[in-house]
Coordinates of C-alpha atoms in Angstrom, one line a residue:
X27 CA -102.4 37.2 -32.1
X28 CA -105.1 36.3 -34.5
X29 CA -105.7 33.9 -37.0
X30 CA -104.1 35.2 -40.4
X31 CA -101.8 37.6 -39.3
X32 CA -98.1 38.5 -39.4
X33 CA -95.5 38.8 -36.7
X34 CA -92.4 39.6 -37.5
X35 CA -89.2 39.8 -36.0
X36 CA -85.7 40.4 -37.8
X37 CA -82.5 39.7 -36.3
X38 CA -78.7 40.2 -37.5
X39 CA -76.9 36.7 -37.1
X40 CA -73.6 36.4 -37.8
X41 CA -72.1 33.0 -39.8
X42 CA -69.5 31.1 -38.6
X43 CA -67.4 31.0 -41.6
X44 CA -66.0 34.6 -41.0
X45 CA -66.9 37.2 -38.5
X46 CA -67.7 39.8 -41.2
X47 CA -69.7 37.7 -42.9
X48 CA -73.8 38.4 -41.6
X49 CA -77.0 36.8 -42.9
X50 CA -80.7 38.0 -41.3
X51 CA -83.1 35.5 -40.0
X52 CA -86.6 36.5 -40.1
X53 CA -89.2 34.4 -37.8
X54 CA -92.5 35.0 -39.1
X55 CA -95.6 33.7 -37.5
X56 CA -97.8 32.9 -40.0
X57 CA -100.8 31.9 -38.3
X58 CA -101.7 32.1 -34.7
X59 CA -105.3 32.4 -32.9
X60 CA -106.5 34.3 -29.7
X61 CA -107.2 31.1 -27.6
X62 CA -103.9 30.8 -26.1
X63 CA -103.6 32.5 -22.2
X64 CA -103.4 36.3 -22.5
X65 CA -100.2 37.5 -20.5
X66 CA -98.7 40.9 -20.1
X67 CA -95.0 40.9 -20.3
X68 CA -93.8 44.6 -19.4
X69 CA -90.8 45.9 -20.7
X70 CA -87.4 45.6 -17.8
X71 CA -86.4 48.6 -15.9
X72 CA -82.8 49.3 -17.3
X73 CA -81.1 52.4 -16.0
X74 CA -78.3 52.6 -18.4
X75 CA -78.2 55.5 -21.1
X76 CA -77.8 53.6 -23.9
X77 CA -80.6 50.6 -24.7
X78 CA -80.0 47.2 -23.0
X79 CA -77.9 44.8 -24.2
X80 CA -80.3 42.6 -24.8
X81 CA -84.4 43.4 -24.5
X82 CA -85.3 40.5 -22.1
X83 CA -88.6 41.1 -22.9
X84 CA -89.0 40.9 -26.4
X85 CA -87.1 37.4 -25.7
X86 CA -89.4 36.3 -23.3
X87 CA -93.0 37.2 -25.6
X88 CA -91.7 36.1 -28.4
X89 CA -90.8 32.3 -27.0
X90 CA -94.3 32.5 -25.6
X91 CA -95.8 33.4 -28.9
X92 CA -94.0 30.9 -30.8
X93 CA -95.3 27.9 -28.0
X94 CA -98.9 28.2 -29.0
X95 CA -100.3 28.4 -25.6
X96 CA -99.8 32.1 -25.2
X97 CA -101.1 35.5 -26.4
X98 CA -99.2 38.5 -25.1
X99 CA -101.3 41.3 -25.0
X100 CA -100.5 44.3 -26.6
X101 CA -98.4 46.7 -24.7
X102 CA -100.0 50.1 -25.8
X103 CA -102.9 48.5 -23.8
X104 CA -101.0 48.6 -20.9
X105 CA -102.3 51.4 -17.9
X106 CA -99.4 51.0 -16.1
X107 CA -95.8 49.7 -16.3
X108 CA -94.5 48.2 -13.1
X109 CA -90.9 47.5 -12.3
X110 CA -91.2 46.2 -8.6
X111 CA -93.4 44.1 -6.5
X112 CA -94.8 47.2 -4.5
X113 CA -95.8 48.8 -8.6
X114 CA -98.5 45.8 -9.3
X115 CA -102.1 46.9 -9.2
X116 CA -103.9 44.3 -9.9
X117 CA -107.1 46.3 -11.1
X118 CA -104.9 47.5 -14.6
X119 CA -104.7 44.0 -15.8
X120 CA -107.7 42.7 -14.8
X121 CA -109.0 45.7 -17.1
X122 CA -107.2 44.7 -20.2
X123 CA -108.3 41.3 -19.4
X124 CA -104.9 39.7 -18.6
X125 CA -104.4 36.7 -16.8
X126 CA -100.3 36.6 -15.9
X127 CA -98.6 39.5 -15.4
X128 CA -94.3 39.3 -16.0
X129 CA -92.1 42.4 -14.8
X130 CA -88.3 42.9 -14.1
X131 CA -85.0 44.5 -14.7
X132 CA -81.5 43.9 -16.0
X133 CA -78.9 46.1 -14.3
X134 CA -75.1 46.7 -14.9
X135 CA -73.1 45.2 -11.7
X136 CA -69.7 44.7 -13.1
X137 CA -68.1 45.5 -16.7
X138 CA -69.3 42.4 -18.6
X139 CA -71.8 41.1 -15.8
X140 CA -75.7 41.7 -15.7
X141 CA -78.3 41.5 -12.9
X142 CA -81.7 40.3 -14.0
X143 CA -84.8 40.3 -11.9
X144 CA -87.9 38.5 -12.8
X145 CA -91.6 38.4 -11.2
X146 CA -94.3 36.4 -12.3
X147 CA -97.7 36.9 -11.2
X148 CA -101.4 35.8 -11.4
X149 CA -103.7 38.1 -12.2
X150 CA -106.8 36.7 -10.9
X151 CA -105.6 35.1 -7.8
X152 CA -103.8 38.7 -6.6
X153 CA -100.2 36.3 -6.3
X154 CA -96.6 35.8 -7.1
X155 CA -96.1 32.9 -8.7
X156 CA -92.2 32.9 -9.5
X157 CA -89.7 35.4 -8.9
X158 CA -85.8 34.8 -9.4
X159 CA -82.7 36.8 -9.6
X160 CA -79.6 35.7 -12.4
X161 CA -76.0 37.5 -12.3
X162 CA -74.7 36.3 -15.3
X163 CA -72.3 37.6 -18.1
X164 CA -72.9 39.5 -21.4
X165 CA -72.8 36.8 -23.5
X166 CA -75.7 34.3 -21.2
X167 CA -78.3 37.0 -21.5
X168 CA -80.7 35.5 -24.2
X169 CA -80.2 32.2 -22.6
X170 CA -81.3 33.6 -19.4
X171 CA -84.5 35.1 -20.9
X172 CA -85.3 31.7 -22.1
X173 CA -85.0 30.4 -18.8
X174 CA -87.1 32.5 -17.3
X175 CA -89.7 31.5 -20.3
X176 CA -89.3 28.0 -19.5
X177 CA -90.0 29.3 -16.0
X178 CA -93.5 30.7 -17.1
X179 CA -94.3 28.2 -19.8
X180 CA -94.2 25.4 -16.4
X181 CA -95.8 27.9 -14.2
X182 CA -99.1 28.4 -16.3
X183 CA -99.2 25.2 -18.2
X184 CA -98.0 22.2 -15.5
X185 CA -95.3 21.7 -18.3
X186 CA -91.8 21.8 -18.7
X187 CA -91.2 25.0 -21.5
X188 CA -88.1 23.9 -24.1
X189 CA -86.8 27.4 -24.9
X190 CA -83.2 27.1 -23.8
X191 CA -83.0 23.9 -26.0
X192 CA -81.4 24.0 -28.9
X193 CA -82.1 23.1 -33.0
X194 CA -79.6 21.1 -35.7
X195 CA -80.0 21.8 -39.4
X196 CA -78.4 21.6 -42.3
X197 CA -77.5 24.1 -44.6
X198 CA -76.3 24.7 -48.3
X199 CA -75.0 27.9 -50.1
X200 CA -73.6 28.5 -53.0
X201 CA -69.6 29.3 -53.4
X202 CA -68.1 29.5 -56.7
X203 CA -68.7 27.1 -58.8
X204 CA -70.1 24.4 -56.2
X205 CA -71.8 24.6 -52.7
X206 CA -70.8 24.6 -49.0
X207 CA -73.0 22.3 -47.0
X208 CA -72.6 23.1 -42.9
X209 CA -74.1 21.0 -40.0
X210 CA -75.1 23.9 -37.8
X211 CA -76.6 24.0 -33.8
X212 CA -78.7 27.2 -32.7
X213 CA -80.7 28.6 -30.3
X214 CA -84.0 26.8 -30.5
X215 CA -85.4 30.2 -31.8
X216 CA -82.6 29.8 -34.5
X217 CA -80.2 32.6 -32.4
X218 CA -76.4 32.1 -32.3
X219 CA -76.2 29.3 -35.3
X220 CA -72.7 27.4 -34.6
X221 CA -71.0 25.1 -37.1
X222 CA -70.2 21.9 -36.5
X223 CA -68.8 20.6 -39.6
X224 CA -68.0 21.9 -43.0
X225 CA -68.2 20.2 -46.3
X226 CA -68.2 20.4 -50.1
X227 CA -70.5 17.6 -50.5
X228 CA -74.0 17.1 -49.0
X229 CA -74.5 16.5 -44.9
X230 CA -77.8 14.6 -43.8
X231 CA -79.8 13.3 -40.8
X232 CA -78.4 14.9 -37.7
X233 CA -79.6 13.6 -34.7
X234 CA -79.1 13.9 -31.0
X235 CA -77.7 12.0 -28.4
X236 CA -80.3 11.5 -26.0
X237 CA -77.8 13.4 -23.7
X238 CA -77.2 17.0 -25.8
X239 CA -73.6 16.2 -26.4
X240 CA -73.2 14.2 -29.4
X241 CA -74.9 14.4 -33.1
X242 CA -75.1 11.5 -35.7
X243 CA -74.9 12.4 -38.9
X244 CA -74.1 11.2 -42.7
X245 CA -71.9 13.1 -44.5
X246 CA -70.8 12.8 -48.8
X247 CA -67.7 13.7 -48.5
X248 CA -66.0 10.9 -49.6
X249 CA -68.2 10.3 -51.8
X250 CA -70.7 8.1 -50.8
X251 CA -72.7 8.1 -47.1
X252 CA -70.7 7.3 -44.4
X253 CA -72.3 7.8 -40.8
X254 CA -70.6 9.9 -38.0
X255 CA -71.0 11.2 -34.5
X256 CA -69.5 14.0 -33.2
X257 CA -69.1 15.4 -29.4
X258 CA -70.1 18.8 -29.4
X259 CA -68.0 19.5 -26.6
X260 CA -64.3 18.5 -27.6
X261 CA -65.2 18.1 -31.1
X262 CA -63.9 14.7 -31.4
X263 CA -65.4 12.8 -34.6
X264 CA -66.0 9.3 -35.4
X265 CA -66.9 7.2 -38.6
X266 CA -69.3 4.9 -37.1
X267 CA -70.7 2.9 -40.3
X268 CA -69.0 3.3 -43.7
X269 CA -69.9 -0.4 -45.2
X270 CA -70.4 -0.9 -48.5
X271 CA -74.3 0.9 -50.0
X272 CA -76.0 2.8 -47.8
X273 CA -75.4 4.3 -44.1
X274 CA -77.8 6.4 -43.2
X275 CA -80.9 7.4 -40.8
X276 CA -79.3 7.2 -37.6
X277 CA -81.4 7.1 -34.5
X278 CA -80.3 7.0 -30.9
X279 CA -81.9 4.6 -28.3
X280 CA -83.1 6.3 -25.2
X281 CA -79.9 4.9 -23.3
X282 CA -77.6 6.2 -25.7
X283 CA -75.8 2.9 -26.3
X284 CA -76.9 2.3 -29.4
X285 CA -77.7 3.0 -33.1
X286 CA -80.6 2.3 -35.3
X287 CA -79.8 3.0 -38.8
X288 CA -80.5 2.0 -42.1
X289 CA -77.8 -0.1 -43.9
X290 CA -77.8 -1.9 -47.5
X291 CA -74.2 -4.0 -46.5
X292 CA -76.0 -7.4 -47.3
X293 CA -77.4 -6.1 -50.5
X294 CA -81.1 -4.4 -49.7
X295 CA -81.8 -1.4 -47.2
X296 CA -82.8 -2.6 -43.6
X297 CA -82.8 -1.4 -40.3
X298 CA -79.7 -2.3 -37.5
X299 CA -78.5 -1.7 -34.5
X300 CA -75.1 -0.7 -33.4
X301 CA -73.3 -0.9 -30.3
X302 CA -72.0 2.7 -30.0
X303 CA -68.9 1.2 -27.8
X304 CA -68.6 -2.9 -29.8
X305 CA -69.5 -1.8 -33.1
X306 CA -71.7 -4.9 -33.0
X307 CA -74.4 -4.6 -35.5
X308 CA -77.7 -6.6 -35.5
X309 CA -80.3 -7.2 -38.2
X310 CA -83.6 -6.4 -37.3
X311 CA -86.0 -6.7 -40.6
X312 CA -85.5 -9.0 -43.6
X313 CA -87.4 -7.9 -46.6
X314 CA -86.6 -7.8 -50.4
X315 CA -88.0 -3.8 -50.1
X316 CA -86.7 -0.6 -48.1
X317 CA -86.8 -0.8 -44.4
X318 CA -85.9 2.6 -43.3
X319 CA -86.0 5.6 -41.2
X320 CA -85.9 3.9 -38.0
X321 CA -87.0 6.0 -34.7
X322 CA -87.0 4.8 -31.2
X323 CA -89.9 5.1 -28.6
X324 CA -88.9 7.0 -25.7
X325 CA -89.0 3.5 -23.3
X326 CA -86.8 1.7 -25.6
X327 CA -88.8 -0.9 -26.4
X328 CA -90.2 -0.3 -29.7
X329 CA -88.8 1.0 -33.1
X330 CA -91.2 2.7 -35.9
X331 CA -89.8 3.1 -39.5
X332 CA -90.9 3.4 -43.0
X333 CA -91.4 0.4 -45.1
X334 CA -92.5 -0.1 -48.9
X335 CA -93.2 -3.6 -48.2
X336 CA -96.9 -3.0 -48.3
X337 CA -96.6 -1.9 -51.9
X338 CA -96.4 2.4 -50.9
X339 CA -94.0 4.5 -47.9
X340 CA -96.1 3.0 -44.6
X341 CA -95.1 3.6 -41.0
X342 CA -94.3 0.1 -39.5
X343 CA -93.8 -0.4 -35.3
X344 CA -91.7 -3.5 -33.9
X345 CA -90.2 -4.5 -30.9
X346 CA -86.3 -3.1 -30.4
X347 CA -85.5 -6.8 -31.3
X348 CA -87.4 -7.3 -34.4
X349 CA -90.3 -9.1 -33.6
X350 CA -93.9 -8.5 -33.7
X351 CA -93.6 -5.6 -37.0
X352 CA -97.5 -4.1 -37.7
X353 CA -98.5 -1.4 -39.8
X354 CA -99.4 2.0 -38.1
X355 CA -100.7 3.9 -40.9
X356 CA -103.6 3.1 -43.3
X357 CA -105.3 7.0 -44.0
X358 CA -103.2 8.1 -47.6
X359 CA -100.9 6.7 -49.7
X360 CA -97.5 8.5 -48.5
X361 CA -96.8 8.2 -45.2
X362 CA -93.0 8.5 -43.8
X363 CA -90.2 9.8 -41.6
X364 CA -91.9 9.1 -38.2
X365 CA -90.6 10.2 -35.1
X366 CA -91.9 9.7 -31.5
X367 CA -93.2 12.5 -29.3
X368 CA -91.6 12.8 -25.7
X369 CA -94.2 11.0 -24.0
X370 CA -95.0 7.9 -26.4
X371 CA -98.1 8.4 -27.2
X372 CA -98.0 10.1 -30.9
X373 CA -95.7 10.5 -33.7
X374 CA -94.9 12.8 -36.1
X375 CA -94.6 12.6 -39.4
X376 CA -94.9 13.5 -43.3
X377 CA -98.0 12.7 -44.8
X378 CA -99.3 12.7 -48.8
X379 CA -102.9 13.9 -49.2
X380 CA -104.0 15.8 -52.3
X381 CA -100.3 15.4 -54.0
X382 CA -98.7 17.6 -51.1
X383 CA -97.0 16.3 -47.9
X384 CA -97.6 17.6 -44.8
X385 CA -96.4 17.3 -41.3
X386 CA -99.2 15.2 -39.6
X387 CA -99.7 13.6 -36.0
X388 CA -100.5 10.2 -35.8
X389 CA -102.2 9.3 -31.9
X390 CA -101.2 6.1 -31.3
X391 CA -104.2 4.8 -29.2
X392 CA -106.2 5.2 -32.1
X393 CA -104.0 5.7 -35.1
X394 CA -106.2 8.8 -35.7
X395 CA -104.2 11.4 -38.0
X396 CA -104.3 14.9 -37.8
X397 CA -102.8 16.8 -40.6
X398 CA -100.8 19.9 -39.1
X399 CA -99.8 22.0 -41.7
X400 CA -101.1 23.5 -45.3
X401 CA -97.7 23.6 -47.4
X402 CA -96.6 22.1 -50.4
X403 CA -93.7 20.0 -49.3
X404 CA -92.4 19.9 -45.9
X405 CA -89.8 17.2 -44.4
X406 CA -87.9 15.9 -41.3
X407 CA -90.5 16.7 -38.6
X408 CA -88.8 17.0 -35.3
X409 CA -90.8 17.2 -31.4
X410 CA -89.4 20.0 -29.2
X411 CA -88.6 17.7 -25.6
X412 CA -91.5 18.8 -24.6
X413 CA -93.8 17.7 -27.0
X414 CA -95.4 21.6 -27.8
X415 CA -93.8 22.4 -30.9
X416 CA -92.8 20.6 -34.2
X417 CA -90.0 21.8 -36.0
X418 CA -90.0 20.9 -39.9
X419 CA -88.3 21.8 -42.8
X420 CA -90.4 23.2 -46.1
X421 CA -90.4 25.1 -49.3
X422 CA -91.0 28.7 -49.9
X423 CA -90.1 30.2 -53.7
X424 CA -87.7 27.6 -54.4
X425 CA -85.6 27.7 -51.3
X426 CA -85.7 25.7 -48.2
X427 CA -86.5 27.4 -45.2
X428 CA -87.2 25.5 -41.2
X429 CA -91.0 25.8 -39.8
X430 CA -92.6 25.2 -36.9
X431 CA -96.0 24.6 -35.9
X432 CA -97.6 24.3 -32.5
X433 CA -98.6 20.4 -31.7
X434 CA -102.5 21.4 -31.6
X435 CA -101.6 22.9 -35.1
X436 CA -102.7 26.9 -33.9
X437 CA -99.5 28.5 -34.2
X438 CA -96.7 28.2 -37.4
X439 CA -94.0 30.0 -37.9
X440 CA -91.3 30.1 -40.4
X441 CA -87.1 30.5 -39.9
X442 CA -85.9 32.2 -43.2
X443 CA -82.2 33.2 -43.8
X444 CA -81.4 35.6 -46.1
X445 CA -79.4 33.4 -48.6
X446 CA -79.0 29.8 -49.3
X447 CA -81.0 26.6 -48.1
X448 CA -81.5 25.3 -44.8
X449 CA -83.1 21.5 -44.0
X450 CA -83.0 18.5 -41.9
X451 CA -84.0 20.4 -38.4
X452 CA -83.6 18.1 -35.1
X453 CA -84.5 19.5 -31.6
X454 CA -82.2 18.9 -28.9
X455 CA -83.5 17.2 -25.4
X456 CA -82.9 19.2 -22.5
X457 CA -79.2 19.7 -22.5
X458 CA -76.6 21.2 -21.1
X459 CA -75.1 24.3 -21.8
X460 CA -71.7 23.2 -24.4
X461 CA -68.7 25.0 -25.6
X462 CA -68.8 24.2 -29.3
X463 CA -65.6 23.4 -31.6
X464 CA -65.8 23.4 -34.8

């Protein structure tokens, strides 16, 4: 894919709300670049005389696409299009200059129940690299093709892929005479949205349980911020923090016994910690400005948040008990909403420069920032568990709309439904597959 054009791909979705009711999602790539590894990904043998149920694929090339680290090659440049081990000649994609070569199938075994068939190979070295076969129901076919992209992803790059993870968001439509705010999970291509909750007035923050089975979130409904979690599983909800001011900002700790959050219950906004299981709250900065945003490292042992308290929005690290607090960010004016990559060693975030804010990476062994993307006003920056991917939420003509961009900043894409507004994206960490409730 090179730099400057478009990819699209359009997908019928259907809302939660009411089975009739449909909304499209569009994916747009918006900028990629030729650098990434050229792969050939050949369409699955499928015997059946109707199409497939699902073009495995399409899946697979467009989760390697969207990773940044990838550029499927073209399949009108293909010379031939194997379906079995004994089909690979090794010469036709050495002349198209590919590198990885993916083939399969998907065949009908029982009514409802799929075979798929996968082979990876490199080009170069004349070898299999993977090869696995899934019997799985209708409705675990996409899932399946993203584990078998998380399967190249590892194979090619030494990393873990994050396909079969999954996104939160928010969105807002308008009904009547007022607006319908949902707390939705999806695919982490934005597939098969689920809602989790339902409200009238505005939903905020999601964020994951370092496990994939619970969200915290803050929810308006009564009228003022009150902080929740929710098991995904049984559906089970609990009001966590509903004091007096503010709740909001939750964050788990890598252990998933506590909560950082911001709370104003002693008169100004600072960051606490709760006890998921006491309740017990501690204190951790005393200021007379905003502490907030609080985010933890992936160890444990550190907390980053925003602070005013040098005058402007800053980043600020401190120890998980308090001590030792020093500024992190020094390059702008604006810089908030930090959030730790998978391995510790960067955060994201949303930087001011020129009056727009940006998603930017802050490297933490320099405190060198890199600014990611080129919009107007993007928010909520969010690592996929791998670290690859940043998922963020912008503007485009008045309507919010989720965007990603590659870590190295060569791929962005955009998520746009057909109606209505969507924010406040969080990716999942490698979780399990859940049954949802709403």
């Amino acid at each position: 894919m090179l730099k400057g054009t478009r990819y699209w791909i359009a997908v019928l979705l259907c809302w939660s709300v009411a089975p009739s009711a449909q909304a499209i999602l569009t994916i747009e790539i918006t900028q990629g670049e030729a650098a990434g590894l050229p792969v050939a990904i050949v369409p699955f043998a499928w015997a059946g005389k109707t199409a497939p149920p699902q073009h495995i694929a399409n899946i697979i090339e467009a989760d390697l696409l969207r990773s940044g680290r990838f550029a499927p090659i073209e399949r009108k440049q293909f010379i031939s299009s194997p379906q079995r081990d004994a089909d690979v000649v090794y010469k036709d994609w050495r002349l198209i200059k590919a590198e990885a070569l993916v083939i399969g199938s998907i065949k009908l075994v029982n009514p409802g129940r799929y075979q798929i068939e996968f082979r990876l190979y490199d080009i170069y070295k004349e070898k299999q690299l993977a090869g696995y076969r899934y019997t799985v129901d209708r409705n675990m076919l996409r899932t399946t093709a993203h584990q078998i992209s998380d399967i190249v992803y590892e194979q090619l790059t030494g990393q873990p892929g994050a396909f079969t993870t999954r996104i939160a968001y928010i969105t807002r439509q308008r009904q009547g005479k007022g607006n319908v705010f949902k707390l939705q999970v999806a695919d982490s291509d934005g597939y098969a949205p689920k809602t989790i909750v339902r409200s009238s007035e505005p939903l905020l923050s999601p964020a994951w349980s370092p496990d994939g089975k619970r969200l915290a979130y803050v929810s308006f409904e009564h009228k003022r911020p009150v902080l929740y979690t929710q098991d995904l599983g049984s559906g089970r909800r609990e009001k966590l923090a509903h004091f007096k001011g503010i709740n909001s900002a939750p964050a788990w700790s890598p252990d998933g016994k506590r909560l950082a959050m911001t709370l104003s219950r002693d008169g100004n906004a600072e960051i606490y910690v709760m006890n998921v299981a006491s309740r017990r709250l501690t204190r951790l900065t005393r200021n007379g400005v905003i502490d907030t945003e609080p985010a933890w490292s992936p160890n444990g042992l550190n907390i980053v948040f925003t602070s005013d308290r040098a005058g402007r929005p800053q980043i600020y690290r401190m120890k998980a008990d308090g001590s030792d607090v020093e500024r992190l960010t020094f390059e702008g004016s604006y810089n908030a909403r930090p959030s730790y990559s998978p391995d510790g060693r960067s955060l994201t975030l949303v930087t001011r420069q020129n009056g727009k804010y940006h998603v930017g990476i802050l490297r933490l062994d320099n405190l060198a920032l890199q600014v990611l993307t080129d919009s107007k006003l993007d928010e909520s920056p969010s690592f996929a568990p791998n670290g690859g991917i940043i998922i963020y939420a912008t503007e485009l003509r008045g309507r919010g709309v989720l965007a990603s961009v590659s870590s190295d900043g060569r791929v962005r894409q955009r998520y746009r439904f057909e109606t209505g507004d969507v924010r406040e994206p969080a990716w999942s960490p490698y979780d399990q597959q859940l049954h949802y409730k709403e």
